């Protein structure tokens, strides 16, 4: 069982491997992990089989991760590139969930529009190109190359007093879309994934950690139609920041040792003029880690995380934080996703023409 | 048949009387019209019987109008008085719709949050005190004197691609509230009603003019639970403004004639230094009206309206407008309604304590 | 003296001509009025000489009006066309005010961001491409083809407690830009000009009607540097709406008479099935106007306006209104102006590339 | 010299003591530090003399810190208590800066309204009760017990292209207020100070670290009138979070050791079931710290900070973050400060009546 929550399957997988949970060789083999290139960007593709659900704490299905560190820049060219790559990823992904190119798709924007780092879903909904009502009310106005798209941002339970899954379920039963795309802001367990990866999965949303609590799921099982979810990590907790910082510290010392070959065993300020690049290879030996970071240095990553949680949580100090410039980022990220959805769903807007319909 | 649309029953009734549609004495008697005082404010109460539905173009039910011209001021004391009066009106009205004091109530905020004069519903929802989820998830946290309240602002068809009634219907079937309160911004047919009256009715919302199109209704008939609607007029059209202005003109001339007794039959600029108060009595005779305003002056109000629509509509010039300070007003009006709803629904917040829970 | 206020010079000129104020032939000749085409759009150019200031109630200088009825559409192609036409107009206009192509320009966004129809200036400022600080702090980062641009939206007196002209004046003295471009929302005296014309003038802003009150002006005289102002009409008053409607009414009757040649002298509802196009030629004769509209019909436009103001103002009923969809329009109009300014001021962004720098 | 930046004088003082910078006993004695109670809250008062400026990196003047951890709650009663305490603090502080009870005060809201955690200043300005224009334009409307107050939120250099100090300077020279109150969001160097302390100082704003760069200061020296600044910490960096977390870790281990007396020298996950309260006494000995945290454990706090900066800064990983719920907090904090300012500046609104004038 994975103890700490991550919304990203790739992180769950990495942790599980590290924790050696996947010891049965058959299971580990059944989890298919591959890497692909879409334009300039890497896509990691994980297929979780039924048999690995429990150990991974992730539901059976497809989990793709598009690595887009350039999402953090305010560069317009990169924004377009990312959006077009995401368009291709969505186009390729939909058939895996058995969503036909004609299906009426309901886009659901989860999250709270009053909390900026949680407003990704509602912001995307504002820029999705809506057509479903035209098919019913002005069919003659609908040109070739468009399909039925509808959208809703239901809000969160604190705002509505209702389970979000109940709201979505009720609407789906009445309006009968043939598929649902859910957009949500995610939590990450690595600072460098914040605002830098886009996850797309076939398993819908499971509120709370792990598998279970079917009732509140937004998924094929509960809604009766395929559910694809798209998310971007926008928050991390203090534990994650600390763990990442300590790893940078260890690797920096490790790199120094190898390059200078005179690792002082005591630190003085100014001893570390810094480095620009660190890799896994820079991680010092177990013994060195003990010198640099004591008992803490001897722990595996997942143990470090658990220990720090045990320290911070009772004190109420495991703060969930978001980068200071969250406002600028959210608007930009929502725009990229909305453009990609518009272009992926409507043939007429393919190849990055999804902007031309947003105002 | 009433040709032009008004969202206010009191206006429909006035027009119907003027048009002498209610000629059958029995029907006219069956429509009960009374006037009441709540604190400083007047409430007009109209009961439309089944038999008068067609002639009035308004569904059978209760229609109350609270006259609150002080709503336009930015005076905080008046805001509180209006909110407390509305609280009393809501308390008195709910039993008429067979809504018990324990019923779980879903507040539905209709309208488009991107269009300020249409954002009354969504704004109210943001300030309604939501409790329903606590009853389910933390029942021990719920104190005496609260009932289940939930809320949603579903957006408009242009934003969602779905019929709003379908969205509400789906949610009601799933979540099963025992009553619905719908909030909406209205159109008025008199400038002086803009931002100055609050209508509460038992018949829900009938999109489009008149009775019919059951499918899109948000009402007891479609939802299966009582529906109370609360609205404030926020827009008028150019025809209304013109008609009102011409009536002020006629009455000003009429008043001058009576007070000065030397009505010049030709106007020169500066001849009308203006007046502060006009009443129905100031309206000049039919003959004088012809002198002052030609053929236009001979028409009844509803004929004037119809004529002006025939002029403006084909030109696309019957502009729908809202006062320049709509932003300030909408926030204020939404706050008043939300406070009144909070106080009326939760016994613990009665007598104007509905503010203390909003942030 | 012009009695009623308009922010548009073209309207002031039309009224003055109608009122026959410009009776001295020399003065009338000195006012140069010409018409030009920029791409698809008409530009009216008025040059007011010193000698005509008093009679026109408009300060000496250049007043251009770009006619862009397509501004009301939500069509993206039209938005770009308008922006590019405005870019050309600004480029042509700046030298008339002796603003060099190198001058540091301060963009001032007047108006109240809390009142949507008054928020044009602040919204434009948010999308203007700002460079001045780079010239000072990172001169090496500034590429060829850019000039110094700075911007501020000072708010209105109700928000700041200070005269807006004092704020601007203080900043100009300290920061020393070489020219100022002021953006402001305007009032119009014709409904069809709302959201449909862009005025650019060389005379700055004169708060209150007419000429005078130098102290509060934002102009070359007070700031010591050239001031160009750009504005769009966003509001009208009830008098304007009524006057326009009555003129449409008269013209519709006039047109019917000419086409049908059987003008009934009494109106019945349904008699006017409407028309799509009206021109000045449709205006009926003075005598017919009396039949159709009594004493009111005999008045000239400016007399009608004055009379209606005399009726409405004492009653407090001359409501200032804005179209219902003001939110959508303001965002769109601000974006068009900002793009045009960006492209006109920075050579590198010429020909409509002013977007590529806004986020 | 203090190497790392903090906006809070109390933090600078603590660090300086720790670094033993204040070794000259005379200087240390000259820095007066006292503690006071205002209602339920503690106020730390530091007076920095001229002689200690260099060593503290803080300008000569008064620095008070109001400790208000309840600011983080959404409890309305606490909000009022905090606002009333702050009112008293401001009233007591103004005379220290030689600001009379009649002085015209300009409130300056620094920061960027597009970045939520940086929007404190602009948000406060929106709720400050503005009167200055009334004294000039409607003196008869000004009641007893009010003074002249004006306000402006000038934006940041990236939005305006101008030095903010130049904008303020220009306005002050023109409008001539007799004192300035500057509101700004701050950075803290302890997570527990975020959203939990209010600093008020007499020295204005010194952009960038330390003393110097007079030109950009907003202070008595540059503006010629007294400047009081009020700020709340809203952001921290990754280094701060890590340092705090490591200290909690050390203290938790220290506490365990003392209570259990069997400190295992190796950690196993689950060994630290956590604690609710930690104090300075829980910090383990130097030797134990080496065991628990290796070389890192041996460092003093300011050395730890410097080391971690040396690791993170070259990598671009010293992320500035804000709590996830920054939107809710900023609105609440701005409201509290505005109410306190209103009540402190206007005698008529004293004792918490500063709300009654905000809409």
mmCIF file of N, CA, C and O in Angstrom, chain D residues 30-78:
data_model
loop_
_atom_site.group_PDB
_atom_site.id
_atom_site.type_symbol
_atom_site.label_atom_id
_atom_site.label_comp_id
_atom_site.label_asym_id
_atom_site.label_seq_id
_atom_site.Cartn_x
_atom_site.Cartn_y
_atom_site.Cartn_z
ATOM 1 N N UNK D 30 21.597 49.723 22.723
ATOM 2 C CA UNK D 30 20.857 50.842 22.123
ATOM 3 C C UNK D 30 19.616 50.369 21.365
ATOM 4 O O UNK D 30 18.663 51.106 21.194
ATOM 5 N N UNK D 31 19.676 49.145 20.849
ATOM 6 C CA UNK D 31 18.482 48.601 20.190
ATOM 7 C C UNK D 31 17.487 48.253 21.273
ATOM 8 O O UNK D 31 17.695 47.332 22.052
ATOM 9 N N UNK D 32 16.419 49.001 21.315
ATOM 10 C CA UNK D 32 15.428 48.734 22.354
ATOM 11 C C UNK D 32 14.406 47.731 21.836
ATOM 12 O O UNK D 32 13.790 47.926 20.796
ATOM 13 N N UNK D 33 14.240 46.661 22.582
ATOM 14 C CA UNK D 33 13.247 45.655 22.222
ATOM 15 C C UNK D 33 12.296 45.501 23.396
ATOM 16 O O UNK D 33 12.727 45.275 24.517
ATOM 17 N N UNK D 34 11.016 45.672 23.152
ATOM 18 C CA UNK D 34 10.060 45.486 24.244
ATOM 19 C C UNK D 34 8.851 44.732 23.716
ATOM 20 O O UNK D 34 8.678 44.553 22.511
ATOM 21 N N UNK D 35 8.032 44.285 24.639
ATOM 22 C CA UNK D 35 6.853 43.528 24.243
ATOM 23 C C UNK D 35 5.652 44.106 24.953
ATOM 24 O O UNK D 35 5.727 44.477 26.122
ATOM 25 N N UNK D 36 4.546 44.146 24.279
ATOM 26 C CA UNK D 36 3.354 44.790 24.813
ATOM 27 C C UNK D 36 2.152 43.903 24.497
ATOM 28 O O UNK D 36 2.241 42.995 23.683
ATOM 29 N N UNK D 37 1.038 44.211 25.145
ATOM 30 C CA UNK D 37 -0.199 43.495 24.838
ATOM 31 C C UNK D 37 -1.212 44.505 24.295
ATOM 32 O O UNK D 37 -1.386 45.587 24.882
ATOM 33 N N UNK D 38 -1.855 44.196 23.225
ATOM 34 C CA UNK D 38 -2.998 44.994 22.766
ATOM 35 C C UNK D 38 -4.152 44.021 22.656
ATOM 36 O O UNK D 38 -4.122 43.104 21.837
ATOM 37 N N UNK D 39 -5.147 44.204 23.532
ATOM 38 C CA UNK D 39 -6.255 43.244 23.617
ATOM 39 C C UNK D 39 -5.660 41.834 23.778
ATOM 40 O O UNK D 39 -4.902 41.597 24.688
ATOM 41 N N UNK D 40 -5.985 40.919 22.880
ATOM 42 C CA UNK D 40 -5.510 39.540 23.030
ATOM 43 C C UNK D 40 -4.145 39.312 22.417
ATOM 44 O O UNK D 40 -3.649 38.193 22.432
ATOM 45 N N UNK D 41 -3.554 40.348 21.835
ATOM 46 C CA UNK D 41 -2.428 40.104 20.946
ATOM 47 C C UNK D 41 -1.126 40.734 21.459
ATOM 48 O O UNK D 41 -1.149 41.760 22.126
ATOM 49 N N UNK D 42 -0.023 40.097 21.089
ATOM 50 C CA UNK D 42 1.292 40.605 21.477
ATOM 51 C C UNK D 42 1.832 41.554 20.405
ATOM 52 O O UNK D 42 1.691 41.276 19.210
ATOM 53 N N UNK D 43 2.428 42.657 20.863
ATOM 54 C CA UNK D 43 3.139 43.546 19.937
ATOM 55 C C UNK D 43 4.598 43.588 20.353
ATOM 56 O O UNK D 43 4.917 43.951 21.488
ATOM 57 N N UNK D 44 5.506 43.224 19.451
ATOM 58 C CA UNK D 44 6.940 43.386 19.702
ATOM 59 C C UNK D 44 7.360 44.732 19.141
ATOM 60 O O UNK D 44 7.027 45.057 18.001
ATOM 61 N N UNK D 45 8.084 45.495 19.958
ATOM 62 C CA UNK D 45 8.486 46.831 19.511
ATOM 63 C C UNK D 45 10.007 46.906 19.482
ATOM 64 O O UNK D 45 10.666 46.708 20.496
ATOM 65 N N UNK D 46 10.566 47.182 18.317
ATOM 66 C CA UNK D 46 12.003 47.316 18.174
ATOM 67 C C UNK D 46 12.307 48.746 17.753
ATOM 68 O O UNK D 46 11.662 49.262 16.839
ATOM 69 N N UNK D 47 13.244 49.382 18.451
ATOM 70 C CA UNK D 47 13.714 50.694 18.007
ATOM 71 C C UNK D 47 15.157 50.532 17.529
ATOM 72 O O UNK D 47 16.029 50.180 18.318
ATOM 73 N N UNK D 48 15.380 50.740 16.253
ATOM 74 C CA UNK D 48 16.724 50.611 15.693
ATOM 75 C C UNK D 48 17.377 51.994 15.686
ATOM 76 O O UNK D 48 16.849 52.921 15.069
ATOM 77 N N UNK D 49 18.513 52.156 16.401
ATOM 78 C CA UNK D 49 19.192 53.460 16.388
ATOM 79 C C UNK D 49 20.073 53.583 15.150
ATOM 80 O O UNK D 49 20.419 52.577 14.512
ATOM 81 N N UNK D 50 20.414 54.793 14.837
ATOM 82 C CA UNK D 50 21.301 55.076 13.706
ATOM 83 C C UNK D 50 22.550 54.175 13.760
ATOM 84 O O UNK D 50 22.957 53.599 12.746
ATOM 85 N N UNK D 51 23.061 54.019 14.962
ATOM 86 C CA UNK D 51 24.334 53.314 15.127
ATOM 87 C C UNK D 51 24.246 51.833 14.742
ATOM 88 O O UNK D 51 25.259 51.207 14.461
ATOM 89 N N UNK D 52 23.046 51.277 14.719
ATOM 90 C CA UNK D 52 22.925 49.838 14.438
ATOM 91 C C UNK D 52 22.450 49.544 13.028
ATOM 92 O O UNK D 52 22.284 48.386 12.645
ATOM 93 N N UNK D 53 22.213 50.598 12.258
ATOM 94 C CA UNK D 53 21.686 50.418 10.898
ATOM 95 C C UNK D 53 22.491 49.412 10.086
ATOM 96 O O UNK D 53 21.942 48.464 9.527
ATOM 97 N N UNK D 54 23.796 49.625 10.048
ATOM 98 C CA UNK D 54 24.635 48.785 9.201
ATOM 99 C C UNK D 54 24.582 47.328 9.631
ATOM 100 O O UNK D 54 24.392 46.430 8.819
ATOM 101 N N UNK D 55 24.740 47.121 10.935
ATOM 102 C CA UNK D 55 24.804 45.734 11.398
ATOM 103 C C UNK D 55 23.486 44.993 11.247
ATOM 104 O O UNK D 55 23.460 43.801 10.982
ATOM 105 N N UNK D 56 22.386 45.717 11.414
ATOM 106 C CA UNK D 56 21.079 45.066 11.298
ATOM 107 C C UNK D 56 20.598 45.010 9.853
ATOM 108 O O UNK D 56 19.730 44.213 9.511
ATOM 109 N N UNK D 57 21.153 45.885 9.025
ATOM 110 C CA UNK D 57 20.625 45.959 7.670
ATOM 111 C C UNK D 57 19.229 46.525 7.664
ATOM 112 O O UNK D 57 18.445 46.288 6.731
ATOM 113 N N UNK D 58 18.870 47.243 8.710
ATOM 114 C CA UNK D 58 17.533 47.859 8.796
ATOM 115 C C UNK D 58 17.722 49.322 9.161
ATOM 116 O O UNK D 58 18.535 49.661 10.014
ATOM 117 N N UNK D 59 16.946 50.173 8.519
ATOM 118 C CA UNK D 59 17.057 51.610 8.740
ATOM 119 C C UNK D 59 16.627 52.004 10.145
ATOM 120 O O UNK D 59 15.739 51.378 10.732
ATOM 121 N N UNK D 60 17.255 53.044 10.665
ATOM 122 C CA UNK D 60 16.877 53.657 11.940
ATOM 123 C C UNK D 60 15.365 53.904 11.978
ATOM 124 O O UNK D 60 14.782 54.425 11.035
ATOM 125 N N UNK D 61 14.732 53.541 13.090
ATOM 126 C CA UNK D 61 13.300 53.814 13.202
ATOM 127 C C UNK D 61 12.586 52.814 14.087
ATOM 128 O O UNK D 61 13.205 51.968 14.752
ATOM 129 N N UNK D 62 11.272 52.931 14.101
ATOM 130 C CA UNK D 62 10.423 52.047 14.909
ATOM 131 C C UNK D 62 9.899 50.894 14.068
ATOM 132 O O UNK D 62 9.419 51.112 12.954
ATOM 133 N N UNK D 63 9.966 49.710 14.620
ATOM 134 C CA UNK D 63 9.428 48.522 13.948
ATOM 135 C C UNK D 63 8.574 47.760 14.950
ATOM 136 O O UNK D 63 9.101 47.219 15.920
ATOM 137 N N UNK D 64 7.284 47.737 14.715
ATOM 138 C CA UNK D 64 6.403 46.985 15.610
ATOM 139 C C UNK D 64 5.861 45.764 14.871
ATOM 140 O O UNK D 64 5.579 45.818 13.669
ATOM 141 N N UNK D 65 5.681 44.707 15.610
ATOM 142 C CA UNK D 65 5.116 43.494 15.007
ATOM 143 C C UNK D 65 3.944 43.024 15.861
ATOM 144 O O UNK D 65 4.122 42.726 17.037
ATOM 145 N N UNK D 66 2.781 42.965 15.233
ATOM 146 C CA UNK D 66 1.581 42.483 15.919
ATOM 147 C C UNK D 66 1.436 40.999 15.586
ATOM 148 O O UNK D 66 1.372 40.636 14.402
ATOM 149 N N UNK D 67 1.426 40.164 16.622
ATOM 150 C CA UNK D 67 1.333 38.710 16.391
ATOM 151 C C UNK D 67 -0.134 38.301 16.344
ATOM 152 O O UNK D 67 -0.832 38.373 17.362
ATOM 153 N N UNK D 68 -0.604 37.876 15.180
ATOM 154 C CA UNK D 68 -2.029 37.561 15.026
ATOM 155 C C UNK D 68 -2.235 36.244 14.281
ATOM 156 O O UNK D 68 -2.779 36.218 13.181
ATOM 157 N N UNK D 69 -1.825 35.129 14.926
ATOM 158 C CA UNK D 69 -1.990 33.839 14.232
ATOM 159 C C UNK D 69 -3.450 33.553 13.858
ATOM 160 O O UNK D 69 -3.716 32.813 12.923
ATOM 161 N N UNK D 70 -4.387 34.182 14.592
ATOM 162 C CA UNK D 70 -5.808 33.953 14.287
ATOM 163 C C UNK D 70 -6.221 34.556 12.956
ATOM 164 O O UNK D 70 -7.328 34.312 12.470
ATOM 165 N N UNK D 71 -5.328 35.357 12.375
ATOM 166 C CA UNK D 71 -5.617 35.935 11.055
ATOM 167 C C UNK D 71 -5.876 34.824 10.036
ATOM 168 O O UNK D 71 -6.572 35.015 9.033
ATOM 169 N N UNK D 72 -5.307 33.655 10.293
ATOM 170 C CA UNK D 72 -5.466 32.541 9.340
ATOM 171 C C UNK D 72 -6.832 31.891 9.398
ATOM 172 O O UNK D 72 -7.212 31.176 8.473
ATOM 173 N N UNK D 73 -7.528 32.066 10.499
ATOM 174 C CA UNK D 73 -8.844 31.445 10.607
ATOM 175 C C UNK D 73 -9.818 32.227 9.744
ATOM 176 O O UNK D 73 -9.543 33.341 9.340
ATOM 177 N N UNK D 74 -10.953 31.629 9.477
ATOM 178 C CA UNK D 74 -11.981 32.375 8.748
ATOM 179 C C UNK D 74 -13.058 32.814 9.729
ATOM 180 O O UNK D 74 -14.199 33.055 9.342
ATOM 181 N N UNK D 75 -12.664 32.945 10.990
ATOM 182 C CA UNK D 75 -13.630 33.292 12.018
ATOM 183 C C UNK D 75 -13.862 34.791 12.069
ATOM 184 O O UNK D 75 -12.938 35.583 12.257
ATOM 185 N N UNK D 76 -15.121 35.176 11.912
ATOM 186 C CA UNK D 76 -15.431 36.601 11.806
ATOM 187 C C UNK D 76 -15.149 37.369 13.098
ATOM 188 O O UNK D 76 -14.718 38.520 13.061
ATOM 189 N N UNK D 77 -15.351 36.734 14.226
ATOM 190 C CA UNK D 77 -15.073 37.410 15.505
ATOM 191 C C UNK D 77 -13.589 37.739 15.619
ATOM 192 O O UNK D 77 -13.210 38.838 16.016
ATOM 193 N N UNK D 78 -12.745 36.786 15.262
ATOM 194 C CA UNK D 78 -11.311 37.057 15.315
ATOM 195 C C UNK D 78 -10.928 38.176 14.353
ATOM 196 O O UNK D 78 -10.092 39.018 14.663
#
